[in-house]
Coordinates of C-alpha atoms in Angstrom, one line a residue:
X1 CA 105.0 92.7 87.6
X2 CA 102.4 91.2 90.2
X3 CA 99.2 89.9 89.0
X4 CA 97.4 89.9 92.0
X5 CA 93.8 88.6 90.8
X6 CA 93.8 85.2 88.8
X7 CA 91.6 82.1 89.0
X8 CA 94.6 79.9 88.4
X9 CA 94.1 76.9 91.0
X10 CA 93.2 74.0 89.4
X11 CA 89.4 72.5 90.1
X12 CA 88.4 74.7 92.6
X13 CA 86.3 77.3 90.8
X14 CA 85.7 78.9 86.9
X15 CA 88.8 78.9 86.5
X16 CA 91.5 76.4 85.3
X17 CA 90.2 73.3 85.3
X18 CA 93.2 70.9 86.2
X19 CA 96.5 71.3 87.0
X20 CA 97.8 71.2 83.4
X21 CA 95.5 74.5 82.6
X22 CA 97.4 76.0 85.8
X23 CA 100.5 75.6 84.4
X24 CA 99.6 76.4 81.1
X25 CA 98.1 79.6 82.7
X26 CA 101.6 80.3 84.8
X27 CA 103.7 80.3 81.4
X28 CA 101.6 83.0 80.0
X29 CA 101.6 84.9 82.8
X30 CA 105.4 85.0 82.9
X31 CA 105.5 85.5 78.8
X32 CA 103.2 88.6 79.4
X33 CA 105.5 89.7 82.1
X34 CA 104.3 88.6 85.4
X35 CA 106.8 87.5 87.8
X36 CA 104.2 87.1 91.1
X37 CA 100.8 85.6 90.9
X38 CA 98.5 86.1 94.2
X39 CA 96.0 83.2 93.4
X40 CA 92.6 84.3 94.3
X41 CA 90.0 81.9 94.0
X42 CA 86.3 83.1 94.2
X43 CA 85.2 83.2 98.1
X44 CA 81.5 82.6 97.2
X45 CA 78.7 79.8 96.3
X46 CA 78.9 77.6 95.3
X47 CA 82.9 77.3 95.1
X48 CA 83.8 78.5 98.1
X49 CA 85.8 75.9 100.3
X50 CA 88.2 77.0 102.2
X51 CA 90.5 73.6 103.2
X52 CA 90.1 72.4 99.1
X53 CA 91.1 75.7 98.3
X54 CA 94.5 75.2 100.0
X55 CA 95.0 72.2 99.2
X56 CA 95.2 72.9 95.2
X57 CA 97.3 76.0 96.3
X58 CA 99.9 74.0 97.5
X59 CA 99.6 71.7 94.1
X60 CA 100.1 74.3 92.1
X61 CA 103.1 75.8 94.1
X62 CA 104.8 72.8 93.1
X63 CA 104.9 73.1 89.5
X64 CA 105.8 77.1 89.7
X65 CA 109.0 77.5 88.8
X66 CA 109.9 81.1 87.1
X67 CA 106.7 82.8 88.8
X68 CA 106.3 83.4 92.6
X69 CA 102.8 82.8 93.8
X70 CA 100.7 83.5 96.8
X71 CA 97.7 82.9 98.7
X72 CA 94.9 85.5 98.3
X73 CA 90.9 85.2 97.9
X74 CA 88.4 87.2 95.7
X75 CA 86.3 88.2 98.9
X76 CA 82.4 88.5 97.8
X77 CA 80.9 91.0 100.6
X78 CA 77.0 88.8 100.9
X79 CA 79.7 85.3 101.2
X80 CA 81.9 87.6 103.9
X81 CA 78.6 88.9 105.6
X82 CA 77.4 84.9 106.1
X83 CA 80.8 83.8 107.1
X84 CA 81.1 86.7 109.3
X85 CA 83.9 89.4 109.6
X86 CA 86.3 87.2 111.9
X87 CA 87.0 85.2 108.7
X88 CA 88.5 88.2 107.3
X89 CA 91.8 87.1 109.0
X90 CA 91.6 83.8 107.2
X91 CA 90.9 85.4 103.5
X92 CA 93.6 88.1 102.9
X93 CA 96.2 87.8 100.8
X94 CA 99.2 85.7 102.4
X95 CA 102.0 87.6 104.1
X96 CA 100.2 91.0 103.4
X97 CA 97.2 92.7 105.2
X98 CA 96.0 93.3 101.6
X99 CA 91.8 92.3 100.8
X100 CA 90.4 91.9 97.9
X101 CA 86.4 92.5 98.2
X102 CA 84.2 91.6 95.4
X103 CA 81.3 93.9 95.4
X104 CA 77.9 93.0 93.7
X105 CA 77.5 93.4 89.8
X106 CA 74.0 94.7 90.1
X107 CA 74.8 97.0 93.0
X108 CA 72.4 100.5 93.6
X109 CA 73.8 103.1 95.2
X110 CA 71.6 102.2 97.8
X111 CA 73.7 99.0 98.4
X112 CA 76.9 101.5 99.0
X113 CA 76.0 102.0 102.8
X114 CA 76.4 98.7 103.7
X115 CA 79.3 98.3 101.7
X116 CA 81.0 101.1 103.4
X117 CA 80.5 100.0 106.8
X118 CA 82.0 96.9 106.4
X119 CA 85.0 98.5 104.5
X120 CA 85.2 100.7 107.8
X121 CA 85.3 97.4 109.7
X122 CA 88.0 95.9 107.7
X123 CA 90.0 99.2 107.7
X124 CA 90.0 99.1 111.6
X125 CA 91.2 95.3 111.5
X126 CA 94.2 96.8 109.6
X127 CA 93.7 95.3 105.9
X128 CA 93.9 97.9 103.1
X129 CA 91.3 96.8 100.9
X130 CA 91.2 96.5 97.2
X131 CA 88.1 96.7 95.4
X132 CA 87.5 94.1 93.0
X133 CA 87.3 95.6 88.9
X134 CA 84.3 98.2 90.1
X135 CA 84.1 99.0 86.6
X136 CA 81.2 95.9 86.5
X137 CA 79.3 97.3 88.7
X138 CA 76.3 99.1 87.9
X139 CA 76.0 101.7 90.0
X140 CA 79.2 102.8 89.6
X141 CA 78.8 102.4 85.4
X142 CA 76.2 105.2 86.1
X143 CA 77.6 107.5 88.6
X144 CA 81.8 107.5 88.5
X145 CA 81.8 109.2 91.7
X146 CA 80.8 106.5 93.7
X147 CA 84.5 104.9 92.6
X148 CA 85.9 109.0 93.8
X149 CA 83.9 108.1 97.2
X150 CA 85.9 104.5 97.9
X151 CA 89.2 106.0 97.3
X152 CA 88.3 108.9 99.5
X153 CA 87.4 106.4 101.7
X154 CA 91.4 104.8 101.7
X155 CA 90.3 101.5 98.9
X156 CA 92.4 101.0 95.9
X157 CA 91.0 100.1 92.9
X158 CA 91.3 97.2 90.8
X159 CA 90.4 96.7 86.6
X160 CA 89.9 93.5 85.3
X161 CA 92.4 93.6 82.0
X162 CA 89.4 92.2 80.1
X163 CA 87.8 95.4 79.8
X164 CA 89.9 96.3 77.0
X165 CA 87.8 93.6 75.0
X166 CA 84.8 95.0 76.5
X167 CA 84.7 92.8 79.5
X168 CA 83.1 90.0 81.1
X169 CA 79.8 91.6 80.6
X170 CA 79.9 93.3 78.0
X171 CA 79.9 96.9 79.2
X172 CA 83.1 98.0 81.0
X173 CA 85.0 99.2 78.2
X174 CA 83.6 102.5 78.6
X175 CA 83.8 102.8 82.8
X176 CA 87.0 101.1 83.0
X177 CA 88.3 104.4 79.9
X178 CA 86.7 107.0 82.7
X179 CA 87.9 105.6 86.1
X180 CA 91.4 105.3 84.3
X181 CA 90.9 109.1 83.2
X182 CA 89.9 110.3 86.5
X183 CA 93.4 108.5 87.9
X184 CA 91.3 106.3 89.9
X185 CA 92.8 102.6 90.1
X186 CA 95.6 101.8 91.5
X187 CA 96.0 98.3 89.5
X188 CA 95.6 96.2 86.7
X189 CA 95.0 92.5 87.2
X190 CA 94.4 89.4 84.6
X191 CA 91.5 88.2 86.5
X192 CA 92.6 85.4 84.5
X193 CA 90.3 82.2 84.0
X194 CA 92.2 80.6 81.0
X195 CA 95.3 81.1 79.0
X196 CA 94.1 83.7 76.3
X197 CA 93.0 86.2 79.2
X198 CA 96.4 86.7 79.3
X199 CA 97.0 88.5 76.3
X200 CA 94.4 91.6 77.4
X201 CA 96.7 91.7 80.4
X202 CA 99.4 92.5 78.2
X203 CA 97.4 95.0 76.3
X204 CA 95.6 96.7 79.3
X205 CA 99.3 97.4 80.6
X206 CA 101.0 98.5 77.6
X207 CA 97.4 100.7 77.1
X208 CA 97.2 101.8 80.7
X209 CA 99.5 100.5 83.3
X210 CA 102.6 102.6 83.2
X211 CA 101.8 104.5 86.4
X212 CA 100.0 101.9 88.5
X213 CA 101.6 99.8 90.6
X214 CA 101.9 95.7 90.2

């Protein structure tokens, strides 16, 4: 099984905070049944740096030993839109034309214009982009069909296994049940920050993930 969101790198975001929380992290990922771990560290303020990034990516590759891992980012569209779209080709996941695009939590459906053009743009750069745990965003907690519109559009969906305890903020529970009834996501990642997020990846699968991919 891939878990292909995780804040696993150590020191480089809100994540693990050293290298001994990594490691800790990458044995509860392989006792919850993960074999590949695409480490995606926030691309946004304030921890976004790119060269540090790397750097701890390669420290951590040192101490994997029974799980694969690769290079990825969690993408936030306003970071992308001030870095501008050539640094696309610098932010997928390694040796995959795979993006993952972090959308804003307090998002209107307003804001879903502007997101869809630059999905277009990254589409016609030839990523296939994945859409970040939409089940925090707002404007998709009130109208489902804005998640129907991105996969329309060619996106896969992402959920953050934390929803199954309610979630980061408190509300996706009750999204995350009706994207996943409407056959809408095409994964289930940790999202992982510390050791113990680990064990609502485990449920989240056994709950939901038989027919999505890794």
């Amino acid at each position: 099984m891939r878990d292909m969101h995780c804040h696993i790198l150590p020191g480089v975001d809100d994540g693990a905070r050293n290298i001994t929380e990594s490691c800790q992290m990458l044995f509860a990922a392989r006792q919850a049944g993960v074999t590949e771990v695409v480490c995606t560290p926030h691309c946004r303020d304030p921890y976004f740096d790119f060269d540090r990034m790397w750097q701890a990516y390669y420290e951590l590759k040192q101490h994997a030993r029974d799980v694969s891992v690769r290079m990825g980012f969690e993408v936030n569209h306003t970071k992308l839109m001030e870095l501008g779209m050539d640094w696309a080709d610098r932010l997928h996941f390694e040796g995959s034309n795979e993006f993952l695009l972090e959308l804003s939590s307090r998002c209107t459906r307003d804001d879903f214009q502007t997101y869809e053009r630059t999905i277009f743009e990254l589409q016609g750069r030839g990523f296939e982009v994945i859409i970040a745990h939409p089940e925090r965003y707002r404007a998709i907690q009130k109208d489902p069909s804005i998640a129907e519109d991105l996969v329309r559009m060619g996106c896969r969906l992402q959920a953050s296994a934390d929803f199954v305890a309610g979630g980061r903020l408190g509300k996706e529970k009750r999204p995350a049940k009706r994207l996943f009834a409407r056959g809408l996501y095409s994964y289930i990642a940790s999202d992982a920050h510390r050791v113990q997020h680990y064990d609502y990846l485990e449920r989240a699968v056994r709950l939901y993930g038989r027919d999505l991919e890794g």
